[in-house]
Short mmCIF file of C-alpha atoms in Angstrom, two decimals:
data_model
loop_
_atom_site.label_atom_id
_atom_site.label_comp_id
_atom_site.label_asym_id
_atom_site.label_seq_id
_atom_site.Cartn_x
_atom_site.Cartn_y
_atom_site.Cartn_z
CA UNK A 55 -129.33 125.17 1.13
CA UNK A 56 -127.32 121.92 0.59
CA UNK A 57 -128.10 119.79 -1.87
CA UNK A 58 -126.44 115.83 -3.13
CA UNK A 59 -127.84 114.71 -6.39
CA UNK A 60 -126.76 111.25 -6.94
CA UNK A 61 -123.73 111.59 -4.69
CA UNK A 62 -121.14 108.32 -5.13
CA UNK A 63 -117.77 107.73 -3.27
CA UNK A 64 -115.94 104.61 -3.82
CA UNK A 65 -112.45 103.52 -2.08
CA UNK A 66 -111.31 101.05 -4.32
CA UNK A 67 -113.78 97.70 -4.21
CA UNK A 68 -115.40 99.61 -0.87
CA UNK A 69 -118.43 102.12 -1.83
CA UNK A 70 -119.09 104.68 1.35
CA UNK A 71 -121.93 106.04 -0.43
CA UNK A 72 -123.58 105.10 -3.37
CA UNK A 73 -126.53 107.29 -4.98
CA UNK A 74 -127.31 109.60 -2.25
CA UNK A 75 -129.49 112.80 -2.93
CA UNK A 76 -131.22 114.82 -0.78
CA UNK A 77 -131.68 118.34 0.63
CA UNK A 78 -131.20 119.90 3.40
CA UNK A 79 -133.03 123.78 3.72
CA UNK A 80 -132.33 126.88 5.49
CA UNK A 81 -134.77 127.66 8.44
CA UNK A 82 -134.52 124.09 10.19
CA UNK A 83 -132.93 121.97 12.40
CA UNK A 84 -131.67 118.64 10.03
CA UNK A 85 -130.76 115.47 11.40
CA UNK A 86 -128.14 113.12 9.57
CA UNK A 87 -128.45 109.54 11.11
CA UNK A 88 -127.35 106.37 10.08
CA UNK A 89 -125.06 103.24 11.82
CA UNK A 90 -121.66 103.31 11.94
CA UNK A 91 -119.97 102.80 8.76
CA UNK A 92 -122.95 104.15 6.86
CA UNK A 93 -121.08 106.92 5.21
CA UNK A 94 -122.17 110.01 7.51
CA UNK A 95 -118.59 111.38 7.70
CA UNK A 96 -118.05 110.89 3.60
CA UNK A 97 -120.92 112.78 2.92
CA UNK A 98 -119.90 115.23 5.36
CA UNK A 99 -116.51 115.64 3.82
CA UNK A 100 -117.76 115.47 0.27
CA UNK A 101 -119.97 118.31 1.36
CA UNK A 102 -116.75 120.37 2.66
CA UNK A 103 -114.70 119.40 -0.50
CA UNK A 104 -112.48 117.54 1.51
CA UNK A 105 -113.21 114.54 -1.08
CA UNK A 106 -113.81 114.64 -4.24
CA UNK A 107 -117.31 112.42 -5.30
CA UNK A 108 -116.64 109.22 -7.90
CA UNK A 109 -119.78 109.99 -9.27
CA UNK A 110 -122.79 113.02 -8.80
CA UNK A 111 -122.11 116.34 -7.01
CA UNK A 112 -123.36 118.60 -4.00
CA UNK A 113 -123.18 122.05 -3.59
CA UNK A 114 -124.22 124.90 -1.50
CA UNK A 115 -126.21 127.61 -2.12
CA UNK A 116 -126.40 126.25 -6.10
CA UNK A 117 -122.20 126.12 -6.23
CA UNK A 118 -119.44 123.51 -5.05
CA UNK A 119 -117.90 124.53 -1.69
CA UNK A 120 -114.32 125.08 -3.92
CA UNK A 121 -116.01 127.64 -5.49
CA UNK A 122 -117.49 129.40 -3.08
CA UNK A 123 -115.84 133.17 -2.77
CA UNK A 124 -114.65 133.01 1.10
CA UNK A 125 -115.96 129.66 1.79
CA UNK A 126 -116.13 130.61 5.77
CA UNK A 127 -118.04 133.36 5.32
CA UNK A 128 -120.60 131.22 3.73
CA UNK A 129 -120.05 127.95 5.44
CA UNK A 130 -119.25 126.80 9.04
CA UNK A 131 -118.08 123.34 10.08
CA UNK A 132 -117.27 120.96 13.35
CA UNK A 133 -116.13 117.91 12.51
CA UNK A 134 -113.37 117.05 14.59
CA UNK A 135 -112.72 119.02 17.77
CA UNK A 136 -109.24 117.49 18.41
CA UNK A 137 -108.32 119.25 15.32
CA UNK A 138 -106.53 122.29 17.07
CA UNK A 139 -103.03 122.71 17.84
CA UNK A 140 -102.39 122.12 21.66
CA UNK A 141 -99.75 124.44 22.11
CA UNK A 142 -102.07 127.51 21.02
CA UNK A 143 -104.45 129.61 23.29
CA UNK A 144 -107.56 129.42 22.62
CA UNK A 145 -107.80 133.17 21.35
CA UNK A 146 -105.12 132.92 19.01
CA UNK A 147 -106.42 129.70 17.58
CA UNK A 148 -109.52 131.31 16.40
CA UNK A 149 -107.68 134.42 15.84
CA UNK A 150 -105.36 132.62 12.95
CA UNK A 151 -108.75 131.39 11.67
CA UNK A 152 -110.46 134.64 11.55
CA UNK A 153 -106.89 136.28 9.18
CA UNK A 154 -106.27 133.44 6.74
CA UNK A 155 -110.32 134.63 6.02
CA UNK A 156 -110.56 138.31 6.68
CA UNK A 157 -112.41 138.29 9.83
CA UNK A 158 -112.28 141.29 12.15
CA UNK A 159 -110.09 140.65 15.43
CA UNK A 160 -113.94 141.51 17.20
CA UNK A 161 -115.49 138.28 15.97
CA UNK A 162 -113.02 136.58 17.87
CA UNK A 163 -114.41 138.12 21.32
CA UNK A 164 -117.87 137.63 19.95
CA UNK A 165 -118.01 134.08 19.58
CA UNK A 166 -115.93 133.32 22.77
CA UNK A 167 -118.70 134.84 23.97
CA UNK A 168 -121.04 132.82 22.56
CA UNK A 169 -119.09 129.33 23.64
CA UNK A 170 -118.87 130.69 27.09
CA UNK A 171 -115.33 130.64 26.87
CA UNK A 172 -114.53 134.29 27.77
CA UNK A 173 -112.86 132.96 30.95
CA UNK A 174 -110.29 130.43 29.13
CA UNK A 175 -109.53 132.26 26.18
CA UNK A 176 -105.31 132.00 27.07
CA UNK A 177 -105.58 129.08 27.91
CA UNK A 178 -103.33 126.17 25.86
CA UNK A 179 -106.08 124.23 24.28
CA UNK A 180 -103.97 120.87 25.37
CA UNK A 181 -105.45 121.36 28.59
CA UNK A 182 -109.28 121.56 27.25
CA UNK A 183 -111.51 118.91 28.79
CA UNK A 184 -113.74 116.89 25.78
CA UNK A 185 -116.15 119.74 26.28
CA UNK A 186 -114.26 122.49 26.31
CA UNK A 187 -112.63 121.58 23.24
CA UNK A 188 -116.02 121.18 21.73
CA UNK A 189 -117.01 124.18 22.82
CA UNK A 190 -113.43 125.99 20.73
CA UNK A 191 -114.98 124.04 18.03
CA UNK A 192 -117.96 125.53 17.32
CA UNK A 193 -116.75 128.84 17.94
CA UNK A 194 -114.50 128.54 15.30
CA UNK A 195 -117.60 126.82 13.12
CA UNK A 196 -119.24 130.45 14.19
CA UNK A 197 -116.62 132.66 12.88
CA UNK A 198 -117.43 133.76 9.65
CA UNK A 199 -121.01 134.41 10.73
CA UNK A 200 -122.12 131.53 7.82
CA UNK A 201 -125.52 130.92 6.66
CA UNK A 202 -124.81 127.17 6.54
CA UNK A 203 -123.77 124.97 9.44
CA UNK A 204 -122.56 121.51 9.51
CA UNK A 205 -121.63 119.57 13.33
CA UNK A 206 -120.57 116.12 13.74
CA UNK A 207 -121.42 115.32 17.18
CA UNK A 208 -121.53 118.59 18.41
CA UNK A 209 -122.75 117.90 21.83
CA UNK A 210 -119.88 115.20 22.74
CA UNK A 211 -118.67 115.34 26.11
CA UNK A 212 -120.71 118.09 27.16
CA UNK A 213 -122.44 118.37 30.39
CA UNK A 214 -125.88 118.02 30.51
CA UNK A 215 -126.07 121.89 30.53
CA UNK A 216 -123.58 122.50 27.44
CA UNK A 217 -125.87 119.54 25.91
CA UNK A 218 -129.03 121.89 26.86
CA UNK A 219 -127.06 125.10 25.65
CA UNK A 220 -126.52 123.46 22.11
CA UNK A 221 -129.53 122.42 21.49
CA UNK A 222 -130.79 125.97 21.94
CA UNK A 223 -127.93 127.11 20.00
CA UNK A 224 -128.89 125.07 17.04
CA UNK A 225 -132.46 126.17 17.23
CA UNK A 226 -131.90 129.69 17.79
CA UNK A 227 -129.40 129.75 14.47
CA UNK A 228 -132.17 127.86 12.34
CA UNK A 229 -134.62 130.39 13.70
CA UNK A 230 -132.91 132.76 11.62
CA UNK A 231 -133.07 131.20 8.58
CA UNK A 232 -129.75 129.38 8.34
CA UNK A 233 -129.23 125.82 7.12
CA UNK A 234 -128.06 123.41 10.12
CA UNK A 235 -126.96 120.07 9.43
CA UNK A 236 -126.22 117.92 12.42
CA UNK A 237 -125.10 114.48 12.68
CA UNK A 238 -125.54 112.52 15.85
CA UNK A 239 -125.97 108.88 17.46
CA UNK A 240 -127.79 110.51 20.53
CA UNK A 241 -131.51 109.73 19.02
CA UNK A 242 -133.09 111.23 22.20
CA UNK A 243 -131.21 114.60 21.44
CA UNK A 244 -132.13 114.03 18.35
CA UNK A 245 -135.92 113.95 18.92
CA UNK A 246 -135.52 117.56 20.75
CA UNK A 247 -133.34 119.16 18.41
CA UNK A 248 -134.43 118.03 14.97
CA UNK A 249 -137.17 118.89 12.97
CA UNK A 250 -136.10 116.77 9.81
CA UNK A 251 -134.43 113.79 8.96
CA UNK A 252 -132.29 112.06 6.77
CA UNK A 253 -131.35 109.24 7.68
CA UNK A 254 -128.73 106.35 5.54
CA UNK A 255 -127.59 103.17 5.87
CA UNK A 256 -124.80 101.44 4.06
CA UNK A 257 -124.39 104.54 1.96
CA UNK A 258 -128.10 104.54 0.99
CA UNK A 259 -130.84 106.79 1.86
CA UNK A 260 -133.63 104.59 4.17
CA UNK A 261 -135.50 107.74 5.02
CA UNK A 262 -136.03 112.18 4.19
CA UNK A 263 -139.20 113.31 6.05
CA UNK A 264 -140.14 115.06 9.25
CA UNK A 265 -138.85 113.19 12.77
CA UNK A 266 -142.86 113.12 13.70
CA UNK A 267 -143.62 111.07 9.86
CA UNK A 268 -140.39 108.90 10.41
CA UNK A 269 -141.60 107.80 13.58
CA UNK A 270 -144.89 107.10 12.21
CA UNK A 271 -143.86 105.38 9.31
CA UNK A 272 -141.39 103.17 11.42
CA UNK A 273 -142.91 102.33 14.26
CA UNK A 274 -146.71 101.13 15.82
CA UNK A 275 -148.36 102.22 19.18
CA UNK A 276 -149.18 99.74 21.42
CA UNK A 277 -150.48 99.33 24.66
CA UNK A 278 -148.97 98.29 27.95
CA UNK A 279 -150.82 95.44 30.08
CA UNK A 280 -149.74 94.53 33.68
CA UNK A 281 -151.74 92.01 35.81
CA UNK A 282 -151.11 91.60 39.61
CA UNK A 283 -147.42 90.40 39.89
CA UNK A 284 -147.79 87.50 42.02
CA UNK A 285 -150.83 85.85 40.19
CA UNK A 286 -149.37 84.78 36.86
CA UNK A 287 -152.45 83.04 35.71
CA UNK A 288 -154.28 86.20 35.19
CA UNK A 289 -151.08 87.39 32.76
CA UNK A 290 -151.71 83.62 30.94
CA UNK A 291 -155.18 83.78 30.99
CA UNK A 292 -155.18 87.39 29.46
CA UNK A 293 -153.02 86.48 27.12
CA UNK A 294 -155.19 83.90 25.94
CA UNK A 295 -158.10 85.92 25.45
CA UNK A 296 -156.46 88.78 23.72
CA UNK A 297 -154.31 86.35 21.08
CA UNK A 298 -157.66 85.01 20.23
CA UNK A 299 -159.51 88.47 19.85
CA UNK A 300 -156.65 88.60 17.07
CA UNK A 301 -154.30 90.52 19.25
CA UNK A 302 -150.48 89.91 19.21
CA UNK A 303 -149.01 89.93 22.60
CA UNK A 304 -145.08 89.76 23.97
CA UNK A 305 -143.88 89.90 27.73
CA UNK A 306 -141.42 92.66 28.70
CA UNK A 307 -139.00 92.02 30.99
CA UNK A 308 -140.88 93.42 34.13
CA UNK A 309 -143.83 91.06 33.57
CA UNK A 310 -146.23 93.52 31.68
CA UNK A 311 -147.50 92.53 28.21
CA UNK A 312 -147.06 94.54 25.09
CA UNK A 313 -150.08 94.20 23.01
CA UNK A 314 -151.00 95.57 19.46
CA UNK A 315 -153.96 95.12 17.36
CA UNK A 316 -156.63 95.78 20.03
CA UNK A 317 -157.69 99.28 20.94
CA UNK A 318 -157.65 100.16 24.87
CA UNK A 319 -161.34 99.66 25.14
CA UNK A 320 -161.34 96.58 23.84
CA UNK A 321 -158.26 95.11 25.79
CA UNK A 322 -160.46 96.34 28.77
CA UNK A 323 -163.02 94.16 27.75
CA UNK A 324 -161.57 91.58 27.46
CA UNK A 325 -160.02 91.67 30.70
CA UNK A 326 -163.15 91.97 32.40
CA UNK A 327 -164.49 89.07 30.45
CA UNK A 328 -162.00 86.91 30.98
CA UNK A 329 -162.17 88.26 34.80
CA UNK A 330 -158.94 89.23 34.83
CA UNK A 331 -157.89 92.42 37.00
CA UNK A 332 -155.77 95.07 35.34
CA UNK A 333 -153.12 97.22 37.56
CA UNK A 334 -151.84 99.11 34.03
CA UNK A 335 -153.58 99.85 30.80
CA UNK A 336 -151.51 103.04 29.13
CA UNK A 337 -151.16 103.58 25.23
CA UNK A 338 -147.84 104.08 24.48
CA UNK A 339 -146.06 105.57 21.05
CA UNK A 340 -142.53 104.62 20.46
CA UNK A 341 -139.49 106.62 20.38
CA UNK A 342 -137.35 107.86 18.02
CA UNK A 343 -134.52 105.09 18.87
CA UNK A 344 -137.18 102.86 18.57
CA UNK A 345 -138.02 104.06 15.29
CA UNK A 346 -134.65 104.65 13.78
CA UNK A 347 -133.78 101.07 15.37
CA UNK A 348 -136.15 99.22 12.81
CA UNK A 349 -135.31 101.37 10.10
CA UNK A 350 -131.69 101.03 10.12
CA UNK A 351 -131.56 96.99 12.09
CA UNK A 352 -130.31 95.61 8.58
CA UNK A 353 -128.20 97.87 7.96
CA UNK A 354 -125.94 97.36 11.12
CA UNK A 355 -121.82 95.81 9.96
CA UNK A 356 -121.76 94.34 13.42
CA UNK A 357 -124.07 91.56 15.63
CA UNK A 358 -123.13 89.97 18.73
CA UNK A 359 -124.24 86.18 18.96
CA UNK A 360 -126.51 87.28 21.41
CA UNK A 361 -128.37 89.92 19.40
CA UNK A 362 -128.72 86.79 16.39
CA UNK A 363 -130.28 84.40 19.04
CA UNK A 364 -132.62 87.11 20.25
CA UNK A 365 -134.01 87.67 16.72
CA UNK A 366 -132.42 90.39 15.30
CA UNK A 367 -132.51 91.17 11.57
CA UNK A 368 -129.21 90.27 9.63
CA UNK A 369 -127.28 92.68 7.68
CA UNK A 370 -127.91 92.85 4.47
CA UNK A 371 -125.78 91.40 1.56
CA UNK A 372 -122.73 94.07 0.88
CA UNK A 373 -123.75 96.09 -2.59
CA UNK A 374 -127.37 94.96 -1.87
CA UNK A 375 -130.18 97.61 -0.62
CA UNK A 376 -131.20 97.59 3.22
CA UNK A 377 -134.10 94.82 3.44
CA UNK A 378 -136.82 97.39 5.53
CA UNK A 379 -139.62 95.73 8.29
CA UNK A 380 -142.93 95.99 7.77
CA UNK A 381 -144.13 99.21 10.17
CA UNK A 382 -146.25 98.34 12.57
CA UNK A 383 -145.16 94.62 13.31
CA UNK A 384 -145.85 93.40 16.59
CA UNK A 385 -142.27 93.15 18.21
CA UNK A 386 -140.73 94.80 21.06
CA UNK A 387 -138.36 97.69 20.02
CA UNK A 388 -136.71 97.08 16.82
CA UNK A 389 -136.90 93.48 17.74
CA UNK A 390 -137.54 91.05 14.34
CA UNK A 391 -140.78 88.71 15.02
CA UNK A 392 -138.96 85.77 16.70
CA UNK A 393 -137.83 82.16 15.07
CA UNK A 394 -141.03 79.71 15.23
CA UNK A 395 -139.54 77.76 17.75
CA UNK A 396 -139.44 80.32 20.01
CA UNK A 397 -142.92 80.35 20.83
CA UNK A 398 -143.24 84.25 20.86
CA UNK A 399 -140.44 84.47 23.02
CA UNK A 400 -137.99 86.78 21.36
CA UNK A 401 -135.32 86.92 24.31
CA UNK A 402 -135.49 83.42 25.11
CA UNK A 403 -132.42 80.68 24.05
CA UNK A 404 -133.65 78.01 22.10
CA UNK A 405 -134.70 74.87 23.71
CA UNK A 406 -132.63 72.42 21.76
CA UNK A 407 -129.50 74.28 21.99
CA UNK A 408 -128.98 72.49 25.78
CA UNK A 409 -129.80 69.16 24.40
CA UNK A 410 -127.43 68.98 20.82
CA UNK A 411 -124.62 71.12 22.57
CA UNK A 412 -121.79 68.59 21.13
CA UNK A 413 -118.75 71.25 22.29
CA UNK A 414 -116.04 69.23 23.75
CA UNK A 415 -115.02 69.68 27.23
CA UNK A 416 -112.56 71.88 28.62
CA UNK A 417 -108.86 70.96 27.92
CA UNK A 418 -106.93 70.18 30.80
CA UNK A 419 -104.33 73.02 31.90
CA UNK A 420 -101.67 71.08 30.12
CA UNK A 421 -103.11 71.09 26.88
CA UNK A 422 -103.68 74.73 26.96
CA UNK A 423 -99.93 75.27 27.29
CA UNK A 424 -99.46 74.18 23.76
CA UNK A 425 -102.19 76.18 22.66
CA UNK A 426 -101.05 78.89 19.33
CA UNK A 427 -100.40 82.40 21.12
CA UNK A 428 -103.57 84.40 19.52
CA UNK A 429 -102.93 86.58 16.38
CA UNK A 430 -101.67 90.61 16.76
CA UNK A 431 -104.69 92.67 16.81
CA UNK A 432 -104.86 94.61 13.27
CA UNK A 433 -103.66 97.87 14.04
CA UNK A 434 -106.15 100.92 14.23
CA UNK A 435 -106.78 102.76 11.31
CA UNK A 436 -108.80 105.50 9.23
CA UNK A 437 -112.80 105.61 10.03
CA UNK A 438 -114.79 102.59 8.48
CA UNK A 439 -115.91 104.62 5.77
CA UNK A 440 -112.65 107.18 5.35
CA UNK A 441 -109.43 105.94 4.07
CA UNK A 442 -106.25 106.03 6.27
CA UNK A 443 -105.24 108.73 4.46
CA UNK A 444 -107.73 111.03 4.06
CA UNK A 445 -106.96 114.62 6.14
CA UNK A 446 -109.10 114.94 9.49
CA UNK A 447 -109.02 118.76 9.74
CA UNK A 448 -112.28 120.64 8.57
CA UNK A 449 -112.38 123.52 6.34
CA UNK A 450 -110.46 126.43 7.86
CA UNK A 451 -109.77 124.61 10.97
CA UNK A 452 -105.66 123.35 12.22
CA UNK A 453 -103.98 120.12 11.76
CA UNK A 454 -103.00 118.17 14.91
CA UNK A 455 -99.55 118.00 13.60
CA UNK A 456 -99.05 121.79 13.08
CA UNK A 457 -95.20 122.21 15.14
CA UNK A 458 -95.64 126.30 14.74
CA UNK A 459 -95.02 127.95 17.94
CA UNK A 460 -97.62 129.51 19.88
CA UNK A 461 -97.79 133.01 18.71
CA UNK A 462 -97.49 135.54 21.90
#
């Protein structure tokens, strides 16, 4: 079992993760979601003892990965794939692996097994596709045979049958009573693989509870309304009749009306009454994007002017907990209820913007001749929420920079 009891990590005036406790058991599939920049990977590596906590602690199995006797014997990690030296085979990069911890040469055949990478095995790892390097990785995460698991990503740029093969994998190894933590942006890999969730924001904890509560607590069912296309009086006049039988309605962008607040039978009703023909009437539940969407939509570093005219919730203030929305608000997605002036549009530009548009007109080409040459872009750096120099190479795994030879 893992457990973080009030786990801090501060960079200077940036904190990756502030407070964070949770657990993660043995016999279960957990999910680790959150945005970008929401201190995933510091957690991760906090876990791993690759850095050290400002304040609180984790351990594993009731001790601190340092002090764990053979740590990959007890603990097995992907978090970055790339993290093998090119000029090895594939074989003898998991065979170094298996020495430095006392592995039998056998366990090396084993898990190449497992990976499917029987075929490969001398192979240079340089020329590994995304997958196949993916693949290395979590054989080398299998090695030590370890009760715990952790993978970042583990199904990136796999095939839709390694994707299917994983998330078997990951099942099959929780089946058996071993922690497995996974970390993923793919929510509708997610909702297959995971049983559990725990899911952060700006370093926070939003959410620890089943994927089936999360989705509950985060989102509302609704049903979906569709009138005969080319008669779009019905669509007004059933919209009418359903806002005042206290329902709250919003067109989608096929012409069909999501409505909440009204059971089926009564929508039905209503149509009839207001003799108005109906080509759809289907409940629907929403998905786990959906879900995790509203949960985490002010937590998010990063809007696009479109996403702020269509209604979307601002970030919160930095230092200042994620501002939540109310489950079960009638809005499409993880849409915010739209501005007033919108008139329950949420998509739509405002009106007035056409009218007091006061941006001067184009400068003739001259004029742009003497315009400033635009700034250097900033050069890339470390991960939002890992310094530059903080070392990318998980626990027992290569650096990217090893020059040894390839051992023959």
């Amino acid at each position: 079992m893992i457990e973080a009891v009030g786990l801090t990590k501060r960079y200077g005036a940036n904190t990756a993760v502030h407070n964070l406790s949770f657990q993660v058991r043995p016999g279960t599939v957990t999910g680790f979601l959150g945005p970008n920049g929401s201190g995933k990977s510091t957690t991760m590596r906090m876990i791993l003892g690759l850095d050290n906590p400002t304040a609180g602690h984790v351990t594993i199995s009731g001790r601190p990965y340092r002090e764990l006797p053979n740590a990959a014997r007890h603990v097995g990690a992907l978090l970055d794939a790339k993290a093998v030296h090119g000029g090895r085979h594939a074989r003898n990069h998991l065979l170094c692996l298996a020495q430095l911890s006392g592995i039998p040469a056998r366990r090396v055949d084993e898990v190449l097994g497992v990976v499917g990478l029987q075929a490969v095995a001398k192979r240079r790892s340089k020329g590994f596709s995304l997958g196949m390097g993916q693949r290395l990785g979590i054989a080398a995460a299998l090695l030590g045979d370890p009760q715990v698991l952790l993978f970042d990503e583990p199904v990136n740029g796999l095939d839709p049958e390694g994707i299917l093969w994983v998330r078997n994998l990951m099942k099959s190894l929780a089946a058996e009573g071993r922690t497995v933590f996974v970390s993923s942006h793919l929510m509708s890999e997610m909702a297959l693989t995971a049983e559990h969730l725990i899911v952060i924001g700006r370093g926070q904890l939003l959410a620890d509870m089943s994927v089936r509560d999360f989705i509950a607590a985060n989102s509302a069912g609704f049903a979906r309304v569709r009138t005969p296309d080319p008669e779009p009086q019905q669509r007004e006049k059933l919209t009418a009749a359903l806002t005042e039988a206290g329902g709250h309605v919003l067109p989608e962008p096929d012409g069909a009306l999501r409505v909440t607040g009204l059971p089926l039978s009564r929508i039905s009703d209503l149509a009839h009454s207001a003799d108005v023909r109906l080509w759809e009437l289907s409940p629907h539940q929403a998905s786990l994007e959906e879900a995790y969407m509203r949960m985490t939509q002010a937590a998010v570093d990063y809007r696009s002017t479109a996403d702020q005219k269509a209604g979307l919730m601002q970030p919160s203030a930095p230092g200042a907990p994620p501002q939540l929305p109310v489950p079960g608000q009638g809005q499409p997605g993880w849409y915010a209820p739209p501005p007033p002036e919108q008139g329950g549009r949420p998509f739509a530009m405002p009106a007035e913007d056409a009218a007091e548009d006061t941006t001067p007109a184009a400068p003739a080409p001259v004029a742009l001749a003497k315009a400033p040459a635009p700034a250097t872009a900033r050069a890339a750096g470390a991960p939002e929420d890992v310094p530059a120099d903080a070392p990318k190479a998980g626990p027992g795994q290569d650096s990217k920079d090893d020059d040894s030879e390839d051992p023959r």
